[in-house]
mmCIF file of N, CA and C in Angstrom:
data_model
loop_
_atom_site.group_PDB
_atom_site.id
_atom_site.type_symbol
_atom_site.label_atom_id
_atom_site.label_comp_id
_atom_site.label_asym_id
_atom_site.label_seq_id
_atom_site.Cartn_x
_atom_site.Cartn_y
_atom_site.Cartn_z
ATOM 1 N N MET A 24 48.030 -30.712 136.524
ATOM 2 C CA MET A 24 47.701 -29.466 137.166
ATOM 3 C C MET A 24 48.962 -28.762 137.680
ATOM 4 N N LYS A 25 49.931 -29.562 138.226
ATOM 5 C CA LYS A 25 51.176 -28.970 138.709
ATOM 6 C C LYS A 25 51.961 -28.337 137.567
ATOM 7 N N SER A 26 51.980 -28.997 136.428
ATOM 8 C CA SER A 26 52.726 -28.451 135.296
ATOM 9 C C SER A 26 52.086 -27.160 134.785
ATOM 10 N N LEU A 27 50.763 -27.050 134.856
ATOM 11 C CA LEU A 27 50.081 -25.825 134.463
ATOM 12 C C LEU A 27 50.431 -24.684 135.412
ATOM 13 N N CYS A 28 50.475 -24.976 136.700
ATOM 14 C CA CYS A 28 50.862 -23.963 137.692
ATOM 15 C C CYS A 28 52.305 -23.526 137.495
ATOM 16 N N LYS A 29 53.186 -24.498 137.207
ATOM 17 C CA LYS A 29 54.592 -24.158 136.968
ATOM 18 C C LYS A 29 54.729 -23.295 135.720
ATOM 19 N N LEU A 30 53.984 -23.641 134.683
ATOM 20 C CA LEU A 30 54.020 -22.867 133.444
ATOM 21 C C LEU A 30 53.525 -21.444 133.684
ATOM 22 N N LEU A 31 52.453 -21.304 134.441
ATOM 23 C CA LEU A 31 51.915 -19.994 134.773
ATOM 24 C C LEU A 31 52.912 -19.196 135.610
ATOM 25 N N LEU A 32 53.547 -19.838 136.560
ATOM 26 C CA LEU A 32 54.532 -19.182 137.411
ATOM 27 C C LEU A 32 55.741 -18.723 136.594
ATOM 28 N N VAL A 33 56.236 -19.579 135.732
ATOM 29 C CA VAL A 33 57.384 -19.221 134.876
ATOM 30 C C VAL A 33 57.012 -18.067 133.955
ATOM 31 N N THR A 34 55.821 -18.128 133.389
ATOM 32 C CA THR A 34 55.375 -17.052 132.503
ATOM 33 C C THR A 34 55.311 -15.728 133.236
ATOM 34 N N MET A 35 54.793 -15.728 134.448
ATOM 35 C CA MET A 35 54.712 -14.488 135.234
ATOM 36 C C MET A 35 56.086 -13.966 135.604
ATOM 37 N N VAL A 36 57.000 -14.844 135.957
ATOM 38 C CA VAL A 36 58.359 -14.421 136.309
ATOM 39 C C VAL A 36 59.044 -13.798 135.093
ATOM 40 N N VAL A 37 58.916 -14.430 133.951
ATOM 41 C CA VAL A 37 59.521 -13.888 132.726
ATOM 42 C C VAL A 37 58.889 -12.552 132.384
ATOM 43 N N TRP A 38 57.569 -12.450 132.494
ATOM 44 C CA TRP A 38 56.870 -11.219 132.168
ATOM 45 C C TRP A 38 57.275 -10.089 133.117
ATOM 46 N N LEU A 39 57.329 -10.365 134.401
ATOM 47 C CA LEU A 39 57.751 -9.354 135.376
ATOM 48 C C LEU A 39 59.214 -8.975 135.183
ATOM 49 N N GLY A 40 60.039 -9.928 134.832
ATOM 50 C CA GLY A 40 61.441 -9.633 134.541
ATOM 51 C C GLY A 40 61.581 -8.732 133.331
ATOM 52 N N ALA A 41 60.774 -8.991 132.317
ATOM 53 C CA ALA A 41 60.809 -8.145 131.122
ATOM 54 C C ALA A 41 60.350 -6.735 131.442
ATOM 55 N N LEU A 42 59.354 -6.595 132.293
ATOM 56 C CA LEU A 42 58.897 -5.265 132.694
ATOM 57 C C LEU A 42 59.975 -4.499 133.435
ATOM 58 N N SER A 43 60.768 -5.182 134.215
ATOM 59 C CA SER A 43 61.808 -4.492 134.977
ATOM 60 C C SER A 43 62.944 -4.014 134.075
ATOM 61 N N LEU A 44 63.074 -4.598 132.890
ATOM 62 C CA LEU A 44 64.118 -4.172 131.961
ATOM 63 C C LEU A 44 63.681 -3.044 131.051
ATOM 64 N N THR A 45 62.380 -2.775 130.990
ATOM 65 C CA THR A 45 61.907 -1.694 130.129
ATOM 66 C C THR A 45 62.214 -0.365 130.780
ATOM 67 N N PRO A 46 62.328 0.704 129.977
ATOM 68 C CA PRO A 46 62.649 2.012 130.530
ATOM 69 C C PRO A 46 61.587 2.484 131.516
ATOM 70 N N ALA A 47 62.032 3.329 132.433
ATOM 71 C CA ALA A 47 61.113 3.858 133.441
ATOM 72 C C ALA A 47 60.038 4.715 132.801
ATOM 73 N N GLU A 48 60.375 5.362 131.720
ATOM 74 C CA GLU A 48 59.436 6.239 131.049
ATOM 75 C C GLU A 48 59.311 5.791 129.602
ATOM 76 N N ALA A 49 58.111 5.783 129.079
ATOM 77 C CA ALA A 49 57.895 5.321 127.714
ATOM 78 C C ALA A 49 58.526 6.291 126.720
ATOM 79 N N SER A 50 58.897 5.766 125.594
ATOM 80 C CA SER A 50 59.496 6.571 124.534
ATOM 81 C C SER A 50 58.495 7.587 124.006
ATOM 82 N N VAL A 51 58.996 8.740 123.619
ATOM 83 C CA VAL A 51 58.138 9.763 123.027
ATOM 84 C C VAL A 51 58.135 9.671 121.508
ATOM 85 N N ALA A 52 58.837 8.697 120.955
ATOM 86 C CA ALA A 52 58.960 8.572 119.503
ATOM 87 C C ALA A 52 57.610 8.434 118.811
ATOM 88 N N ASN A 53 56.659 7.770 119.439
ATOM 89 C CA ASN A 53 55.350 7.571 118.818
ATOM 90 C C ASN A 53 54.269 8.469 119.390
ATOM 91 N N ASP A 54 54.652 9.431 120.208
ATOM 92 C CA ASP A 54 53.704 10.369 120.804
ATOM 93 C C ASP A 54 53.454 11.499 119.804
ATOM 94 N N PRO A 55 52.187 11.745 119.414
ATOM 95 C CA PRO A 55 51.919 12.812 118.440
ATOM 96 C C PRO A 55 52.202 14.209 118.978
ATOM 97 N N GLY A 56 52.415 14.353 120.269
ATOM 98 C CA GLY A 56 52.741 15.650 120.856
ATOM 99 C C GLY A 56 54.204 16.027 120.717
ATOM 100 N N TYR A 57 55.003 15.132 120.140
ATOM 101 C CA TYR A 57 56.432 15.381 119.950
ATOM 102 C C TYR A 57 56.801 15.175 118.492
ATOM 103 N N VAL A 58 57.772 15.927 118.020
ATOM 104 C CA VAL A 58 58.292 15.758 116.670
ATOM 105 C C VAL A 58 59.806 15.627 116.768
ATOM 106 N N ARG A 59 60.354 14.615 116.085
ATOM 107 C CA ARG A 59 61.805 14.391 116.112
ATOM 108 C C ARG A 59 62.481 15.481 115.300
ATOM 109 N N ILE A 60 63.494 16.111 115.914
ATOM 110 C CA ILE A 60 64.139 17.226 115.232
ATOM 111 C C ILE A 60 65.626 17.020 114.972
ATOM 112 N N TYR A 61 66.282 16.163 115.764
ATOM 113 C CA TYR A 61 67.736 16.072 115.636
ATOM 114 C C TYR A 61 68.222 14.793 116.295
ATOM 115 N N ARG A 62 69.282 14.218 115.737
ATOM 116 C CA ARG A 62 69.906 13.035 116.338
ATOM 117 C C ARG A 62 71.403 13.266 116.414
ATOM 118 N N SER A 63 71.975 12.976 117.573
ATOM 119 C CA SER A 63 73.401 13.141 117.781
ATOM 120 C C SER A 63 73.912 11.958 118.589
ATOM 121 N N GLY A 64 74.625 11.062 117.938
ATOM 122 C CA GLY A 64 75.173 9.901 118.624
ATOM 123 C C GLY A 64 74.086 9.051 119.241
ATOM 124 N N SER A 65 74.118 8.910 120.560
ATOM 125 C CA SER A 65 73.144 8.067 121.254
ATOM 126 C C SER A 65 71.937 8.863 121.748
ATOM 127 N N MET A 66 71.847 10.134 121.363
ATOM 128 C CA MET A 66 70.727 10.965 121.804
ATOM 129 C C MET A 66 69.854 11.358 120.621
ATOM 130 N N THR A 67 68.547 11.366 120.856
ATOM 131 C CA THR A 67 67.593 11.854 119.874
ATOM 132 C C THR A 67 66.816 12.980 120.537
ATOM 133 N N PHE A 68 66.710 14.107 119.843
ATOM 134 C CA PHE A 68 66.035 15.274 120.386
ATOM 135 C C PHE A 68 64.659 15.414 119.743
ATOM 136 N N TYR A 69 63.680 15.724 120.579
ATOM 137 C CA TYR A 69 62.308 15.915 120.130
ATOM 138 C C TYR A 69 61.840 17.300 120.549
ATOM 139 N N LEU A 70 60.972 17.885 119.751
ATOM 140 C CA LEU A 70 60.334 19.142 120.098
ATOM 141 C C LEU A 70 58.988 18.817 120.725
ATOM 142 N N ASN A 71 58.746 19.334 121.905
ATOM 143 C CA ASN A 71 57.464 19.149 122.575
ATOM 144 C C ASN A 71 56.496 20.170 121.982
ATOM 145 N N LYS A 72 55.607 19.722 121.103
ATOM 146 C CA LYS A 72 54.689 20.623 120.414
ATOM 147 C C LYS A 72 53.743 21.321 121.388
ATOM 148 N N ARG A 73 53.422 20.666 122.489
ATOM 149 C CA ARG A 73 52.512 21.264 123.471
ATOM 150 C C ARG A 73 53.182 22.365 124.284
ATOM 151 N N SER A 74 54.508 22.441 124.232
ATOM 152 C CA SER A 74 55.223 23.433 125.033
ATOM 153 C C SER A 74 55.445 24.750 124.295
ATOM 154 N N ILE A 75 55.127 24.800 123.025
ATOM 155 C CA ILE A 75 55.408 26.003 122.238
ATOM 156 C C ILE A 75 54.499 27.147 122.689
ATOM 157 N N ALA A 76 55.123 28.274 122.985
ATOM 158 C CA ALA A 76 54.368 29.473 123.383
ATOM 159 C C ALA A 76 54.707 30.609 122.424
ATOM 160 N N ILE A 77 53.674 31.276 121.923
ATOM 161 C CA ILE A 77 53.869 32.440 121.059
ATOM 162 C C ILE A 77 53.983 33.651 121.978
ATOM 163 N N GLU A 78 55.175 34.221 122.049
ATOM 164 C CA GLU A 78 55.404 35.361 122.926
ATOM 165 C C GLU A 78 55.275 36.689 122.204
ATOM 166 N N ASN A 79 55.449 36.679 120.886
ATOM 167 C CA ASN A 79 55.279 37.894 120.095
ATOM 168 C C ASN A 79 54.821 37.501 118.698
ATOM 169 N N TYR A 80 53.740 38.116 118.262
ATOM 170 C CA TYR A 80 53.265 37.923 116.898
ATOM 171 C C TYR A 80 53.024 39.300 116.315
ATOM 172 N N ASN A 81 53.991 39.788 115.586
ATOM 173 C CA ASN A 81 53.928 41.096 114.958
ATOM 174 C C ASN A 81 54.661 40.985 113.623
ATOM 175 N N PRO A 82 54.023 40.321 112.618
ATOM 176 C CA PRO A 82 54.731 40.049 111.359
ATOM 177 C C PRO A 82 55.419 41.287 110.820
ATOM 178 N N PRO A 83 56.632 41.169 110.386
ATOM 179 C CA PRO A 83 57.442 39.978 110.132
ATOM 180 C C PRO A 83 58.256 39.512 111.338
ATOM 181 N N TYR A 84 57.934 40.041 112.545
ATOM 182 C CA TYR A 84 58.684 39.676 113.750
ATOM 183 C C TYR A 84 57.859 38.700 114.585
ATOM 184 N N TYR A 85 58.518 37.642 115.019
ATOM 185 C CA TYR A 85 57.867 36.616 115.822
ATOM 186 C C TYR A 85 58.805 36.234 116.965
ATOM 187 N N ARG A 86 58.226 35.808 118.070
ATOM 188 C CA ARG A 86 59.024 35.240 119.162
ATOM 189 C C ARG A 86 58.303 33.994 119.663
ATOM 190 N N LEU A 87 59.038 32.877 119.677
ATOM 191 C CA LEU A 87 58.506 31.608 120.157
ATOM 192 C C LEU A 87 59.420 31.068 121.246
ATOM 193 N N SER A 88 58.819 30.433 122.238
ATOM 194 C CA SER A 88 59.609 29.698 123.215
ATOM 195 C C SER A 88 59.176 28.236 123.143
ATOM 196 N N VAL A 89 60.156 27.350 123.258
ATOM 197 C CA VAL A 89 59.913 25.916 123.069
ATOM 198 C C VAL A 89 60.708 25.110 124.092
ATOM 199 N N THR A 90 60.286 23.873 124.278
ATOM 200 C CA THR A 90 61.025 22.938 125.114
ATOM 201 C C THR A 90 61.327 21.703 124.290
ATOM 202 N N THR A 91 62.547 21.222 124.409
ATOM 203 C CA THR A 91 62.937 19.992 123.724
ATOM 204 C C THR A 91 62.912 18.848 124.728
ATOM 205 N N ARG A 92 62.998 17.661 124.224
ATOM 206 C CA ARG A 92 63.073 16.466 125.072
ATOM 207 C C ARG A 92 64.161 15.580 124.488
ATOM 208 N N THR A 93 65.008 15.056 125.338
ATOM 209 C CA THR A 93 66.113 14.215 124.909
ATOM 210 C C THR A 93 65.808 12.770 125.263
ATOM 211 N N GLU A 94 65.976 11.890 124.284
ATOM 212 C CA GLU A 94 65.795 10.465 124.529
ATOM 213 C C GLU A 94 67.134 9.785 124.262
ATOM 214 N N PHE A 95 67.592 9.038 125.238
ATOM 215 C CA PHE A 95 68.876 8.363 125.132
ATOM 216 C C PHE A 95 68.693 6.968 124.582
ATOM 217 N N SER A 96 69.690 6.488 123.889
ATOM 218 C CA SER A 96 69.650 5.144 123.327
ATOM 219 C C SER A 96 69.567 4.113 124.443
ATOM 220 N N PRO A 97 68.752 3.054 124.260
ATOM 221 C CA PRO A 97 68.665 2.026 125.302
ATOM 222 C C PRO A 97 69.983 1.274 125.500
ATOM 223 N N ILE A 98 70.889 1.387 124.560
ATOM 224 C CA ILE A 98 72.195 0.731 124.682
ATOM 225 C C ILE A 98 72.964 1.282 125.881
ATOM 226 N N LEU A 99 72.726 2.546 126.211
ATOM 227 C CA LEU A 99 73.435 3.169 127.332
ATOM 228 C C LEU A 99 73.016 2.589 128.668
ATOM 229 N N ARG A 100 71.836 2.013 128.719
ATOM 230 C CA ARG A 100 71.300 1.400 129.935
ATOM 231 C C ARG A 100 71.290 2.364 131.118
ATOM 232 N N VAL A 101 70.904 3.610 130.828
ATOM 233 C CA VAL A 101 70.749 4.563 131.919
ATOM 234 C C VAL A 101 69.391 4.318 132.562
ATOM 235 N N PRO A 102 69.256 4.566 133.872
ATOM 236 C CA PRO A 102 68.003 4.263 134.544
ATOM 237 C C PRO A 102 66.815 5.050 133.997
ATOM 238 N N GLU A 103 67.034 6.285 133.588
ATOM 239 C CA GLU A 103 65.960 7.096 133.037
ATOM 240 C C GLU A 103 66.300 7.377 131.591
ATOM 241 N N THR A 104 65.432 6.994 130.661
ATOM 242 C CA THR A 104 65.803 7.081 129.256
ATOM 243 C C THR A 104 65.454 8.403 128.610
ATOM 244 N N THR A 105 64.594 9.208 129.211
ATOM 245 C CA THR A 105 64.262 10.503 128.629
ATOM 246 C C THR A 105 64.356 11.571 129.704
ATOM 247 N N GLU A 106 64.615 12.783 129.268
ATOM 248 C CA GLU A 106 64.621 13.895 130.208
ATOM 249 C C GLU A 106 64.254 15.161 129.452
ATOM 250 N N ASP A 107 63.651 16.096 130.183
ATOM 251 C CA ASP A 107 63.298 17.363 129.565
ATOM 252 C C ASP A 107 64.557 18.116 129.208
ATOM 253 N N GLY A 108 64.505 18.754 128.070
ATOM 254 C CA GLY A 108 65.631 19.561 127.633
ATOM 255 C C GLY A 108 65.455 20.998 128.073
ATOM 256 N N ALA A 109 66.122 21.859 127.388
ATOM 257 C CA ALA A 109 66.124 23.264 127.743
ATOM 258 C C ALA A 109 64.890 23.978 127.208
ATOM 259 N N ARG A 110 64.530 25.057 127.891
ATOM 260 C CA ARG A 110 63.489 25.964 127.405
ATOM 261 C C ARG A 110 64.221 27.038 126.617
ATOM 262 N N MET A 111 63.978 27.090 125.313
ATOM 263 C CA MET A 111 64.692 28.024 124.441
ATOM 264 C C MET A 111 63.736 29.068 123.882
ATOM 265 N N VAL A 112 64.237 30.291 123.729
ATOM 266 C CA VAL A 112 63.447 31.397 123.183
ATOM 267 C C VAL A 112 64.144 31.896 121.925
ATOM 268 N N PHE A 113 63.343 32.067 120.856
ATOM 269 C CA PHE A 113 63.876 32.502 119.565
ATOM 270 C C PHE A 113 63.103 33.712 119.053
ATOM 271 N N ASP A 114 63.832 34.676 118.484
ATOM 272 C CA ASP A 114 63.232 35.803 117.765
ATOM 273 C C ASP A 114 63.419 35.559 116.275
ATOM 274 N N TYR A 115 62.346 35.684 115.530
ATOM 275 C CA TYR A 115 62.371 35.463 114.085
ATOM 276 C C TYR A 115 62.148 36.798 113.387
ATOM 277 N N ASN A 116 62.926 37.053 112.332
ATOM 278 C CA ASN A 116 62.702 38.201 111.457
ATOM 279 C C ASN A 116 62.499 37.624 110.065
ATOM 280 N N TYR A 117 61.252 37.556 109.658
ATOM 281 C CA TYR A 117 60.926 36.883 108.397
ATOM 282 C C TYR A 117 61.458 37.659 107.191
ATOM 283 N N ASP A 118 61.493 38.990 107.267
ATOM 284 C CA ASP A 118 62.001 39.786 106.143
ATOM 285 C C ASP A 118 63.494 39.577 105.923
ATOM 286 N N ASN A 119 64.270 39.536 107.019
ATOM 287 C CA ASN A 119 65.720 39.371 106.908
ATOM 288 C C ASN A 119 66.154 37.913 106.868
ATOM 289 N N LYS A 120 65.220 36.986 107.030
ATOM 290 C CA LYS A 120 65.497 35.543 107.035
ATOM 291 C C LYS A 120 66.464 35.160 108.155
ATOM 292 N N THR A 121 66.304 35.807 109.308
ATOM 293 C CA THR A 121 67.205 35.535 110.433
ATOM 294 C C THR A 121 66.426 35.057 111.653
ATOM 295 N N ILE A 122 67.121 34.256 112.460
ATOM 296 C CA ILE A 122 66.588 33.813 113.744
ATOM 297 C C ILE A 122 67.642 34.145 114.792
ATOM 298 N N ARG A 123 67.205 34.783 115.861
ATOM 299 C CA ARG A 123 68.117 35.123 116.956
ATOM 300 C C ARG A 123 67.799 34.224 118.147
ATOM 301 N N PHE A 124 68.821 33.594 118.677
ATOM 302 C CA PHE A 124 68.696 32.746 119.860
ATOM 303 C C PHE A 124 68.744 33.674 121.074
ATOM 304 N N VAL A 125 67.616 33.898 121.722
ATOM 305 C CA VAL A 125 67.507 34.893 122.788
ATOM 306 C C VAL A 125 67.977 34.344 124.129
ATOM 307 N N SER A 126 67.389 33.220 124.543
ATOM 308 C CA SER A 126 67.758 32.689 125.857
ATOM 309 C C SER A 126 67.519 31.191 125.929
ATOM 310 N N MET A 127 68.157 30.592 126.927
ATOM 311 C CA MET A 127 67.989 29.167 127.190
ATOM 312 C C MET A 127 67.828 29.008 128.697
ATOM 313 N N ASP A 128 66.718 28.417 129.106
ATOM 314 C CA ASP A 128 66.380 28.250 130.527
ATOM 315 C C ASP A 128 66.419 29.575 131.279
ATOM 316 N N GLY A 129 65.960 30.640 130.633
ATOM 317 C CA GLY A 129 65.886 31.950 131.278
ATOM 318 C C GLY A 129 67.181 32.732 131.297
ATOM 319 N N ARG A 130 68.273 32.127 130.882
ATOM 320 C CA ARG A 130 69.564 32.821 130.838
ATOM 321 C C ARG A 130 69.821 33.291 129.402
ATOM 322 N N PRO A 131 70.277 34.529 129.240
ATOM 323 C CA PRO A 131 70.551 35.015 127.883
ATOM 324 C C PRO A 131 71.582 34.135 127.190
ATOM 325 N N TYR A 132 71.358 33.917 125.908
ATOM 326 C CA TYR A 132 72.300 33.147 125.113
ATOM 327 C C TYR A 132 73.459 34.069 124.798
ATOM 328 N N SER A 133 74.647 33.750 125.270
ATOM 329 C CA SER A 133 75.748 34.707 125.253
ATOM 330 C C SER A 133 76.844 34.433 124.229
ATOM 331 N N PHE A 134 76.633 33.493 123.325
ATOM 332 C CA PHE A 134 77.659 33.286 122.306
ATOM 333 C C PHE A 134 77.673 34.469 121.355
ATOM 334 N N ARG A 135 78.813 34.732 120.758
ATOM 335 C CA ARG A 135 78.951 35.939 119.945
ATOM 336 C C ARG A 135 78.061 35.919 118.705
ATOM 337 N N ASP A 136 77.748 34.753 118.180
ATOM 338 C CA ASP A 136 76.902 34.662 116.995
ATOM 339 C C ASP A 136 75.531 34.116 117.382
ATOM 340 N N ALA A 137 74.743 34.961 118.037
ATOM 341 C CA ALA A 137 73.422 34.526 118.484
ATOM 342 C C ALA A 137 72.390 34.609 117.370
ATOM 343 N N THR A 138 72.743 35.231 116.235
ATOM 344 C CA THR A 138 71.821 35.361 115.108
ATOM 345 C C THR A 138 72.332 34.536 113.947
ATOM 346 N N ILE A 139 71.421 33.788 113.319
ATOM 347 C CA ILE A 139 71.800 33.016 112.136
ATOM 348 C C ILE A 139 70.957 33.456 110.950
ATOM 349 N N ASN A 140 71.504 33.312 109.777
ATOM 350 C CA ASN A 140 70.790 33.594 108.537
ATOM 351 C C ASN A 140 70.376 32.263 107.941
ATOM 352 N N VAL A 141 69.091 31.981 107.965
ATOM 353 C CA VAL A 141 68.579 30.695 107.511
ATOM 354 C C VAL A 141 68.767 30.521 106.010
ATOM 355 N N ALA A 142 68.673 31.614 105.259
ATOM 356 C CA ALA A 142 68.828 31.534 103.804
ATOM 357 C C ALA A 142 70.228 31.055 103.416
ATOM 358 N N ARG A 143 71.220 31.313 104.270
ATOM 359 C CA ARG A 143 72.595 30.860 103.980
ATOM 360 C C ARG A 143 72.903 29.527 104.642
ATOM 361 N N HIS A 144 71.877 28.854 105.183
ATOM 362 C CA HIS A 144 72.015 27.534 105.822
ATOM 363 C C HIS A 144 72.978 27.567 106.993
ATOM 364 N N GLU A 145 72.920 28.641 107.768
ATOM 365 C CA GLU A 145 73.754 28.731 108.969
ATOM 366 C C GLU A 145 73.090 27.976 110.106
ATOM 367 N N GLY A 146 73.854 27.733 111.142
ATOM 368 C CA GLY A 146 73.318 27.079 112.342
ATOM 369 C C GLY A 146 74.178 27.419 113.538
ATOM 370 N N TRP A 147 73.599 27.383 114.721
ATOM 371 C CA TRP A 147 74.365 27.636 115.932
ATOM 372 C C TRP A 147 75.231 26.430 116.247
ATOM 373 N N GLN A 148 76.360 26.659 116.857
ATOM 374 C CA GLN A 148 77.259 25.572 117.219
ATOM 375 C C GLN A 148 76.722 24.788 118.405
ATOM 376 N N ARG A 149 76.237 25.457 119.414
ATOM 377 C CA ARG A 149 75.727 24.799 120.609
ATOM 378 C C ARG A 149 74.517 25.544 121.098
ATOM 379 N N PRO A 150 73.535 24.921 121.656
ATOM 380 C CA PRO A 150 73.334 23.480 121.623
ATOM 381 C C PRO A 150 72.968 23.026 120.214
ATOM 382 N N HIS A 151 73.333 21.817 119.897
ATOM 383 C CA HIS A 151 73.178 21.320 118.537
ATOM 384 C C HIS A 151 71.737 21.297 118.071
ATOM 385 N N GLU A 152 70.797 21.049 118.977
ATOM 386 C CA GLU A 152 69.409 20.920 118.574
ATOM 387 C C GLU A 152 68.699 22.259 118.405
ATOM 388 N N ALA A 153 69.359 23.373 118.725
ATOM 389 C CA ALA A 153 68.696 24.676 118.728
ATOM 390 C C ALA A 153 68.196 25.082 117.341
ATOM 391 N N THR A 154 69.020 24.959 116.323
ATOM 392 C CA THR A 154 68.596 25.341 114.981
ATOM 393 C C THR A 154 67.401 24.503 114.539
ATOM 394 N N ALA A 155 67.486 23.207 114.756
ATOM 395 C CA ALA A 155 66.383 22.322 114.370
ATOM 396 C C ALA A 155 65.122 22.653 115.162
ATOM 397 N N ALA A 156 65.258 22.974 116.449
ATOM 398 C CA ALA A 156 64.104 23.314 117.278
ATOM 399 C C ALA A 156 63.447 24.606 116.803
ATOM 400 N N ALA A 157 64.263 25.602 116.458
ATOM 401 C CA ALA A 157 63.729 26.882 115.985
ATOM 402 C C ALA A 157 62.952 26.706 114.688
ATOM 403 N N LEU A 158 63.516 25.966 113.758
ATOM 404 C CA LEU A 158 62.849 25.749 112.468
ATOM 405 C C LEU A 158 61.586 24.901 112.616
ATOM 406 N N ALA A 159 61.653 23.856 113.433
ATOM 407 C CA ALA A 159 60.495 22.976 113.628
ATOM 408 C C ALA A 159 59.365 23.707 114.351
ATOM 409 N N ALA A 160 59.695 24.526 115.331
ATOM 410 C CA ALA A 160 58.663 25.253 116.079
ATOM 411 C C ALA A 160 57.902 26.204 115.165
ATOM 412 N N PHE A 161 58.612 26.903 114.306
ATOM 413 C CA PHE A 161 57.949 27.833 113.387
ATOM 414 C C PHE A 161 57.002 27.079 112.463
ATOM 415 N N ARG A 162 57.458 25.924 111.956
ATOM 416 C CA ARG A 162 56.617 25.122 111.060
ATOM 417 C C ARG A 162 55.381 24.591 111.790
ATOM 418 N N VAL A 163 55.545 24.145 113.035
ATOM 419 C CA VAL A 163 54.413 23.605 113.800
ATOM 420 C C VAL A 163 53.378 24.695 114.062
ATOM 421 N N VAL A 164 53.818 25.877 114.463
ATOM 422 C CA VAL A 164 52.892 26.943 114.849
ATOM 423 C C VAL A 164 52.208 27.572 113.630
ATOM 424 N N TYR A 165 52.997 27.903 112.592
ATOM 425 C CA TYR A 165 52.443 28.660 111.480
ATOM 426 C C TYR A 165 52.139 27.825 110.247
ATOM 427 N N GLY A 166 52.563 26.562 110.242
ATOM 428 C CA GLY A 166 52.237 25.677 109.131
ATOM 429 C C GLY A 166 53.034 25.894 107.867
ATOM 430 N N ILE A 167 54.060 26.734 107.949
ATOM 431 C CA ILE A 167 54.929 26.978 106.790
ATOM 432 C C ILE A 167 56.377 26.924 107.266
ATOM 433 N N PRO A 168 57.291 26.579 106.374
ATOM 434 C CA PRO A 168 58.704 26.585 106.787
ATOM 435 C C PRO A 168 59.235 28.001 106.899
ATOM 436 N N PHE A 169 60.210 28.175 107.779
ATOM 437 C CA PHE A 169 60.894 29.475 107.887
ATOM 438 C C PHE A 169 62.055 29.441 106.903
ATOM 439 N N TYR A 170 61.766 29.661 105.657
ATOM 440 C CA TYR A 170 62.731 29.646 104.544
ATOM 441 C C TYR A 170 63.457 28.372 104.401
#
């Protein structure tokens, strides 16, 4: 009976220890509300499909706002493994095959090349996940790729 109690105690200690090593927040990798859009080093960026808002629908002009989520590699051993990313707003011109990066977290996007031509495979320099987020959001909302 003592050995059974010791075994149960050891099992509980190991189990509780394992729980303390798991991330504070569960991974969004298997959550159907998120789609993986970009990976950079130890970070993986996801598009929160539930956060997409259609701000303008006037074909061929569209405006979508989206939120990304960043998941850090467990190798980094940071206390919080995921965090909300930026709220980004994009203007789409389907006829010209262009996407304009309007704002990020309510602040206007001020880089000189805020418009990209998707047909020429252009992309914004920063933030890295912006191009992938813009393309993924359009596909999620309208069910077709933006060129």
